[in-house]
mmCIF file of C-alpha atoms and ligand atoms in Angstrom:
data_model
loop_
_atom_site.group_PDB
_atom_site.id
_atom_site.type_symbol
_atom_site.label_atom_id
_atom_site.label_comp_id
_atom_site.label_asym_id
_atom_site.label_seq_id
_atom_site.Cartn_x
_atom_site.Cartn_y
_atom_site.Cartn_z
ATOM 1 C CA MET M 1 75.606 97.243 122.674
ATOM 2 C CA SER M 2 74.577 97.123 119.020
ATOM 3 C CA PHE M 3 75.016 100.661 117.849
ATOM 4 C CA LEU M 4 75.176 99.629 114.169
ATOM 5 C CA LYS M 5 72.028 97.501 114.239
ATOM 6 C CA GLY M 6 70.241 97.680 110.878
ATOM 7 C CA LYS M 7 73.167 99.463 109.158
ATOM 8 C CA LYS M 8 74.372 98.123 105.827
ATOM 9 C CA VAL M 9 78.126 98.387 105.288
ATOM 10 C CA VAL M 10 80.182 98.041 102.089
ATOM 11 C CA ILE M 11 83.800 97.132 102.885
ATOM 12 C CA ILE M 12 86.416 97.621 100.172
ATOM 13 C CA GLY M 13 89.853 96.171 100.965
ATOM 14 C CA LEU M 14 89.579 92.771 102.660
ATOM 15 C CA ALA M 15 92.499 90.525 101.688
ATOM 16 C CA SER M 16 93.368 88.382 104.731
ATOM 17 C CA ASN M 17 92.580 87.874 108.387
ATOM 18 C CA ARG M 18 95.375 90.371 109.119
ATOM 19 C CA SER M 19 93.722 93.118 107.027
ATOM 20 C CA ILE M 20 92.580 96.257 108.816
ATOM 21 C CA ALA M 21 89.333 95.688 106.869
ATOM 22 C CA TRP M 22 88.927 92.383 108.754
ATOM 23 C CA GLY M 23 89.192 94.145 112.137
ATOM 24 C CA ILE M 24 86.633 96.692 110.932
ATOM 25 C CA ALA M 25 84.293 93.986 109.589
ATOM 26 C CA GLN M 26 84.437 92.036 112.875
ATOM 27 C CA SER M 27 83.781 95.102 115.047
ATOM 28 C CA MET M 28 80.938 96.292 112.853
ATOM 29 C CA ARG M 29 79.348 92.841 112.793
ATOM 30 C CA GLU M 30 79.561 92.708 116.610
ATOM 31 C CA GLN M 31 77.617 95.970 116.652
ATOM 32 C CA GLY M 32 74.853 94.450 114.504
ATOM 33 C CA ALA M 33 75.785 95.637 110.998
ATOM 34 C CA GLU M 34 75.152 93.698 107.773
ATOM 35 C CA LEU M 35 78.229 93.479 105.559
ATOM 36 C CA ALA M 36 79.136 93.312 101.853
ATOM 37 C CA PHE M 37 82.679 92.987 100.487
ATOM 38 C CA ASN M 38 84.759 93.284 97.335
ATOM 39 C CA TYR M 39 87.597 91.035 96.263
ATOM 40 C CA GLN M 40 90.298 92.619 94.151
ATOM 41 C CA ASN M 41 90.910 89.631 91.870
ATOM 42 C CA GLU M 42 90.214 85.917 91.415
ATOM 43 C CA LYS M 43 93.186 84.995 93.603
ATOM 44 C CA LEU M 44 91.450 86.592 96.585
ATOM 45 C CA GLU M 45 87.915 85.390 95.798
ATOM 46 C CA SER M 46 87.774 82.187 97.869
ATOM 47 C CA ARG M 47 89.559 83.755 100.842
ATOM 48 C CA VAL M 48 87.185 86.744 100.925
ATOM 49 C CA MET M 49 84.217 84.386 100.461
ATOM 50 C CA LYS M 50 85.228 82.340 103.546
ATOM 51 C CA MET M 51 85.779 85.430 105.686
ATOM 52 C CA ALA M 52 82.512 87.030 104.545
ATOM 53 C CA GLU M 53 80.585 83.846 105.359
ATOM 54 C CA GLU M 54 82.216 83.710 108.789
ATOM 55 C CA LEU M 55 80.560 87.066 109.461
ATOM 56 C CA GLY M 56 77.176 85.972 108.097
ATOM 57 C CA SER M 57 77.505 87.611 104.670
ATOM 58 C CA GLN M 58 76.863 86.079 101.247
ATOM 59 C CA LEU M 59 77.704 89.357 99.524
ATOM 60 C CA TYR M 60 81.124 89.541 97.834
ATOM 61 C CA PHE M 61 81.689 90.896 94.345
ATOM 62 C CA PRO M 62 84.777 91.556 92.207
ATOM 63 C CA LEU M 63 86.204 95.067 92.174
ATOM 64 C CA ASP M 64 89.561 96.469 91.165
ATOM 65 C CA VAL M 65 89.320 100.151 92.088
ATOM 66 C CA SER M 66 91.481 101.230 89.155
ATOM 67 C CA SER M 67 88.634 100.294 86.760
ATOM 68 C CA ASP M 68 85.612 102.606 86.412
ATOM 69 C CA ASP M 69 83.650 99.770 84.762
ATOM 70 C CA GLN M 70 84.256 97.459 87.713
ATOM 71 C CA ILE M 71 83.267 100.207 90.167
ATOM 72 C CA SER M 72 80.023 100.660 88.275
ATOM 73 C CA SER M 73 79.258 96.891 88.109
ATOM 74 C CA PHE M 74 80.077 96.476 91.806
ATOM 75 C CA PHE M 75 77.535 99.088 92.921
ATOM 76 C CA THR M 76 74.945 97.714 90.478
ATOM 77 C CA GLU M 77 75.233 94.404 92.387
ATOM 78 C CA ILE M 78 74.929 96.187 95.729
ATOM 79 C CA GLU M 79 71.859 98.074 94.501
ATOM 80 C CA LYS M 80 70.248 94.813 93.340
ATOM 81 C CA VAL M 81 70.487 93.248 96.801
ATOM 82 C CA TRP M 82 70.221 96.198 99.162
ATOM 83 C CA GLY M 83 68.819 99.124 97.185
ATOM 84 C CA THR M 84 70.580 101.590 99.480
ATOM 85 C CA PHE M 85 73.239 101.364 102.189
ATOM 86 C CA ASP M 86 74.704 103.347 105.124
ATOM 87 C CA ILE M 87 78.475 102.979 105.416
ATOM 88 C CA LEU M 88 81.359 102.795 102.926
ATOM 89 C CA ILE M 89 84.783 101.613 104.123
ATOM 90 C CA HIS M 90 87.776 102.406 101.886
ATOM 91 C CA SER M 91 90.724 100.323 103.106
ATOM 92 C CA VAL M 92 92.819 100.201 99.949
ATOM 93 C CA ALA M 93 96.321 101.349 99.021
ATOM 94 C CA TYR M 94 98.987 100.322 96.552
ATOM 95 C CA ALA M 95 102.320 101.459 95.155
ATOM 96 C CA PRO M 96 104.741 99.299 93.140
ATOM 97 C CA SER M 97 107.327 97.754 95.489
ATOM 98 C CA SER M 98 110.158 99.518 93.585
ATOM 99 C CA GLN M 99 108.827 102.788 95.059
ATOM 100 C CA LEU M 100 108.865 101.608 98.669
ATOM 101 C CA GLU M 101 112.557 101.188 99.418
ATOM 102 C CA GLY M 102 115.625 103.352 99.092
ATOM 103 C CA SER M 103 116.075 107.059 98.418
ATOM 104 C CA PHE M 104 112.760 108.838 97.726
ATOM 105 C CA THR M 105 114.413 111.074 95.123
ATOM 106 C CA GLU M 106 116.056 108.197 93.300
ATOM 107 C CA VAL M 107 113.303 105.572 93.253
ATOM 108 C CA THR M 108 110.200 107.696 92.643
ATOM 109 C CA ASP M 109 109.134 107.731 89.007
ATOM 110 C CA ARG M 110 106.170 109.110 87.051
ATOM 111 C CA GLN M 111 104.430 105.770 86.720
ATOM 112 C CA GLY M 112 104.859 104.797 90.382
ATOM 113 C CA PHE M 113 103.645 108.240 91.476
ATOM 114 C CA SER M 114 100.597 107.986 89.261
ATOM 115 C CA ILE M 115 99.632 104.430 90.305
ATOM 116 C CA ALA M 116 100.054 105.225 94.021
ATOM 117 C CA HIS M 117 97.813 108.284 93.786
ATOM 118 C CA ASP M 118 95.238 106.605 91.543
ATOM 119 C CA VAL M 119 94.745 103.456 93.636
ATOM 120 C CA SER M 120 95.304 104.959 97.081
ATOM 121 C CA SER M 121 93.596 108.371 96.809
ATOM 122 C CA TYR M 122 91.523 108.863 93.636
ATOM 123 C CA SER M 123 89.753 105.569 94.361
ATOM 124 C CA LEU M 124 88.112 107.209 97.402
ATOM 125 C CA THR M 125 86.639 109.934 95.173
ATOM 126 C CA ALA M 126 85.568 107.387 92.557
ATOM 127 C CA LEU M 127 83.928 105.034 95.085
ATOM 128 C CA THR M 128 82.183 107.939 96.797
ATOM 129 C CA LYS M 129 80.813 109.227 93.458
ATOM 130 C CA ALA M 130 79.491 105.797 92.553
ATOM 131 C CA SER M 131 77.985 105.251 96.034
ATOM 132 C CA LEU M 132 76.271 108.607 96.288
ATOM 133 C CA PRO M 133 72.932 107.652 94.674
ATOM 134 C CA LEU M 134 72.729 104.639 97.029
ATOM 135 C CA LEU M 135 73.708 106.269 100.330
ATOM 136 C CA ASN M 136 71.034 106.749 102.994
ATOM 137 C CA ASP M 137 70.530 109.967 104.952
ATOM 138 C CA GLY M 138 73.121 110.060 107.754
ATOM 139 C CA ALA M 139 75.562 107.856 105.824
ATOM 140 C CA SER M 140 79.238 107.664 106.709
ATOM 141 C CA ILE M 141 82.398 107.092 104.652
ATOM 142 C CA LEU M 142 85.701 106.051 106.234
ATOM 143 C CA SER M 143 89.200 105.676 104.813
ATOM 144 C CA LEU M 144 92.547 104.521 106.258
ATOM 145 C CA THR M 145 95.654 106.663 106.293
ATOM 146 C CA TYR M 146 99.105 106.736 107.898
ATOM 147 C CA LEU M 147 101.458 109.194 109.610
ATOM 148 C CA GLY M 148 103.632 109.251 106.446
ATOM 149 C CA ALA M 149 101.034 111.715 105.073
ATOM 150 C CA ILE M 150 102.361 114.454 107.360
ATOM 151 C CA LYS M 151 105.881 113.333 108.367
ATOM 152 C CA ALA M 152 108.845 112.187 106.291
ATOM 153 C CA MET M 153 110.289 108.756 107.080
ATOM 154 C CA PRO M 154 112.307 105.979 105.416
ATOM 155 C CA SER M 155 110.789 103.705 102.730
ATOM 156 C CA TYR M 156 107.194 105.010 102.849
ATOM 157 C CA ASN M 157 108.216 107.396 100.055
ATOM 158 C CA VAL M 158 105.546 108.130 97.416
ATOM 159 C CA MET M 159 102.888 106.430 99.552
ATOM 160 C CA GLY M 160 103.297 109.349 101.977
ATOM 161 C CA LEU M 161 102.394 111.759 99.176
ATOM 162 C CA ALA M 162 99.417 109.596 98.184
ATOM 163 C CA LYS M 163 98.217 109.555 101.817
ATOM 164 C CA ALA M 164 98.569 113.366 101.987
ATOM 165 C CA SER M 165 96.322 113.508 98.929
ATOM 166 C CA LEU M 166 93.927 111.026 100.535
ATOM 167 C CA GLU M 167 93.658 113.135 103.705
ATOM 168 C CA SER M 168 92.870 116.227 101.650
ATOM 169 C CA ASN M 169 90.381 114.136 99.676
ATOM 170 C CA VAL M 170 88.632 113.314 102.982
ATOM 171 C CA ARG M 171 88.312 117.035 103.824
ATOM 172 C CA PHE M 172 87.034 118.047 100.367
ATOM 173 C CA LEU M 173 84.507 115.191 100.294
ATOM 174 C CA ALA M 174 83.365 116.032 103.834
ATOM 175 C CA TYR M 175 82.935 119.697 102.852
ATOM 176 C CA ASP M 176 81.020 118.772 99.727
ATOM 177 C CA LEU M 177 78.770 116.086 101.202
ATOM 178 C CA GLY M 178 78.079 117.592 104.631
ATOM 179 C CA PRO M 179 74.971 119.440 103.370
ATOM 180 C CA LYS M 180 73.621 116.030 102.251
ATOM 181 C CA ASN M 181 74.163 114.750 105.835
ATOM 182 C CA ILE M 182 76.956 112.420 104.740
ATOM 183 C CA ARG M 183 80.106 112.305 106.898
ATOM 184 C CA VAL M 184 83.618 111.483 105.656
ATOM 185 C CA ASN M 185 86.558 110.702 107.977
ATOM 186 C CA ALA M 186 89.796 108.737 108.071
ATOM 187 C CA ILE M 187 91.615 106.760 110.720
ATOM 188 C CA SER M 188 95.388 107.191 110.811
ATOM 189 C CA ALA M 189 96.456 103.783 112.096
ATOM 190 C CA GLY M 190 99.807 102.892 113.628
ATOM 191 C CA PRO M 191 101.835 100.264 111.746
ATOM 192 C CA ILE M 192 100.338 96.757 111.627
ATOM 193 C CA LYS M 193 101.813 93.667 109.951
ATOM 194 C CA THR M 194 99.449 93.138 106.989
ATOM 195 C CA LEU M 195 100.001 92.070 103.362
ATOM 196 C CA ALA M 196 100.198 95.695 102.188
ATOM 197 C CA ALA M 197 102.595 96.627 104.988
ATOM 198 C CA SER M 198 104.934 93.745 104.135
ATOM 199 C CA GLY M 199 105.692 95.582 100.864
ATOM 200 C CA ILE M 200 107.329 98.405 102.849
ATOM 201 C CA LYS M 201 111.010 97.797 103.524
ATOM 202 C CA GLY M 202 111.969 97.918 107.215
ATOM 203 C CA MET M 203 108.463 97.209 108.547
ATOM 204 C CA LYS M 204 109.850 95.069 111.413
ATOM 205 C CA SER M 205 112.065 97.960 112.599
ATOM 206 C CA MET M 206 109.068 100.325 112.432
ATOM 207 C CA LEU M 207 107.037 97.986 114.646
ATOM 208 C CA ASP M 208 109.922 97.636 117.152
ATOM 209 C CA HIS M 209 110.424 101.413 117.203
ATOM 210 C CA VAL M 210 106.740 102.083 117.962
ATOM 211 C CA GLU M 211 106.846 99.582 120.842
ATOM 212 C CA GLN M 212 109.717 101.513 122.390
ATOM 213 C CA VAL M 213 108.473 105.051 121.768
ATOM 214 C CA ALA M 214 104.645 105.147 121.701
ATOM 215 C CA PRO M 215 103.188 106.335 125.028
ATOM 216 C CA LEU M 216 101.276 103.045 125.358
ATOM 217 C CA ARG M 217 104.492 101.059 124.536
ATOM 218 C CA ARG M 218 102.860 98.655 122.080
ATOM 219 C CA ASN M 219 101.576 98.411 118.520
ATOM 220 C CA VAL M 220 97.893 98.784 117.692
ATOM 221 C CA THR M 221 95.751 95.825 116.669
ATOM 222 C CA THR M 222 93.217 95.602 113.853
ATOM 223 C CA THR M 223 90.557 95.147 116.570
ATOM 224 C CA GLU M 224 91.481 98.522 118.112
ATOM 225 C CA VAL M 225 91.249 100.180 114.688
ATOM 226 C CA GLY M 226 88.002 98.312 113.962
ATOM 227 C CA ASN M 227 86.377 99.484 117.199
ATOM 228 C CA VAL M 228 87.134 103.141 116.413
ATOM 229 C CA ALA M 229 85.867 102.622 112.851
ATOM 230 C CA ALA M 230 82.588 101.221 114.197
ATOM 231 C CA PHE M 231 82.180 104.244 116.503
ATOM 232 C CA LEU M 232 83.126 106.803 113.804
ATOM 233 C CA CYS M 233 80.655 105.359 111.295
ATOM 234 C CA SER M 234 77.832 105.157 113.839
ATOM 235 C CA ASP M 235 75.324 107.775 114.908
ATOM 236 C CA LEU M 236 77.360 108.132 118.131
ATOM 237 C CA ALA M 237 79.843 110.163 116.040
ATOM 238 C CA SER M 238 77.213 112.242 114.218
ATOM 239 C CA GLY M 239 79.120 115.479 114.941
ATOM 240 C CA ILE M 240 82.459 114.321 113.467
ATOM 241 C CA THR M 241 83.320 114.881 109.803
ATOM 242 C CA GLY M 242 86.396 115.739 107.749
ATOM 243 C CA GLN M 243 88.706 114.488 110.510
ATOM 244 C CA ILE M 244 91.786 112.312 110.656
ATOM 245 C CA ILE M 245 91.544 110.316 113.900
ATOM 246 C CA TYR M 246 94.807 108.766 115.148
ATOM 247 C CA VAL M 247 94.629 105.182 116.419
ATOM 248 C CA ASP M 248 98.345 104.732 117.033
ATOM 249 C CA ASN M 249 98.831 104.261 120.792
ATOM 250 C CA GLY M 250 99.863 107.906 120.919
ATOM 251 C CA TYR M 251 102.973 107.592 118.720
ATOM 252 C CA SER M 252 102.162 110.694 116.659
ATOM 253 C CA ILE M 253 102.204 113.054 119.670
ATOM 254 C CA VAL M 254 105.747 112.237 120.750
ATOM 255 C CA GLY M 255 108.326 114.970 120.097
ATOM 256 C CA MET M 256 111.287 113.194 121.671
ATOM 257 C CA SER M 257 111.773 109.901 123.432
ATOM 258 C CA LEU M 258 114.764 109.162 125.681
ATOM 259 C CA THR M 259 113.939 105.479 126.244
HETATM 260 P P1 NAD B 301 95.905 94.686 103.262
HETATM 261 O O1 NAD B 301 96.946 94.202 102.311
HETATM 262 O O2 NAD B 301 95.268 93.694 104.127
HETATM 263 O O3 NAD B 301 94.785 95.519 102.493
HETATM 264 C C1 NAD B 301 95.064 96.302 101.365
HETATM 265 C C2 NAD B 301 93.908 96.082 100.422
HETATM 266 O O4 NAD B 301 94.045 96.917 99.269
HETATM 267 C C3 NAD B 301 93.822 94.634 99.906
HETATM 268 O O5 NAD B 301 92.546 94.115 100.183
HETATM 269 C C4 NAD B 301 94.019 94.761 98.408
HETATM 270 O O6 NAD B 301 93.246 93.826 97.693
HETATM 271 C C5 NAD B 301 93.495 96.177 98.211
HETATM 272 N N1 NAD B 301 93.894 96.761 96.925
HETATM 273 C C6 NAD B 301 95.123 97.157 96.497
HETATM 274 N N2 NAD B 301 95.038 97.577 95.217
HETATM 275 C C7 NAD B 301 93.734 97.457 94.846
HETATM 276 C C8 NAD B 301 93.007 97.699 93.641
HETATM 277 N N3 NAD B 301 93.615 98.171 92.541
HETATM 278 N N4 NAD B 301 91.674 97.453 93.616
HETATM 279 C C9 NAD B 301 91.043 96.955 94.715
HETATM 280 N N5 NAD B 301 91.666 96.689 95.868
HETATM 281 C C10 NAD B 301 93.006 96.937 95.926
HETATM 282 O O7 NAD B 301 96.654 95.821 104.116
HETATM 283 P P2 NAD B 301 96.109 96.860 105.202
HETATM 284 O O8 NAD B 301 97.318 97.257 105.966
HETATM 285 O O9 NAD B 301 94.930 96.318 105.902
HETATM 286 O O10 NAD B 301 95.710 98.117 104.309
HETATM 287 C C11 NAD B 301 94.433 98.726 104.361
HETATM 288 C C12 NAD B 301 94.568 100.231 104.424
HETATM 289 O O11 NAD B 301 95.133 100.607 105.681
HETATM 290 C C13 NAD B 301 95.486 100.835 103.365
HETATM 291 O O12 NAD B 301 94.935 102.065 102.932
HETATM 292 C C14 NAD B 301 96.761 101.097 104.143
HETATM 293 O O13 NAD B 301 97.568 102.116 103.573
HETATM 294 C C15 NAD B 301 96.163 101.547 105.461
HETATM 295 N N6 NAD B 301 97.087 101.554 106.587
HETATM 296 C C16 NAD B 301 97.818 100.440 106.882
HETATM 297 C C17 NAD B 301 98.700 100.488 107.950
HETATM 298 C C18 NAD B 301 99.549 99.272 108.273
HETATM 299 O O14 NAD B 301 100.592 99.445 108.924
HETATM 300 N N7 NAD B 301 99.147 98.082 107.895
HETATM 301 C C19 NAD B 301 98.820 101.643 108.730
HETATM 302 C C20 NAD B 301 98.046 102.756 108.407
HETATM 303 C C21 NAD B 301 97.183 102.692 107.331
#
């Protein structure tokens, strides 16, 4: 199968070979897509370069999503090489570590709230705006969210609020861009040990808990998330927009577990 043959994909959020963006990049490449990446800062440049080259891509440009100037320069580079493209992956989130442990009421502050929402939700709007003139008919945009958007839990704190905003963002963008034949969705992934996740206190207990309680009795892999991403962004999913698709081994449907 190569159901993404000829599709050009911009992937924002690759940091390591544990990144969800890496699973998405691998699955999309397997389906025939051409890939371009960002790197958030100089520290990540050589790592992203190596991973991009492993997947046959020479396209990697700097982009910190909190800067409008960098967003603009990034898409100028993409336009120079590709002209237009088909798929935008938004796999980015951040909140200061002080916000991600302890009592939500006590640790959440104005600055942490603002940074979490800016980097983790507004960036989807900003990247979509900047991409719009370059997106082909039938284009697809995909973001990554987590169960903390709709359920309270320890440590996830203000990131849960930012993910709730992100999920609403997905619906408003889908509503707005549907008439242009552009689809916008998100995958709500189960917990995975990545760099971003290591900033959340108690991650190991979350992973153990999912293994015990999820109907499939295991944690998801970045490959499983990547495969769903490839499907959702392909023409096979042409009737799906504005949706949050759970790739969590069923954890989110459990009301009570007696194991
Ligand atoms: P990761 O650390 O591999 O990726 C996070 C990415 O965000 C990194 O590439 C980092 O460079 C980027 N980023 C952060 N701030 C940025 C900024 N200002 N500008 C540009 N890039 C910035 O971790 P991941 O787990 O693969 O995270 C990817 C997405 O998946 C995030 O939205 C995360 O919330 C979501 N998610 C993760 C899990 C999990 O358990 N790992 C579960 C559900 C959803």
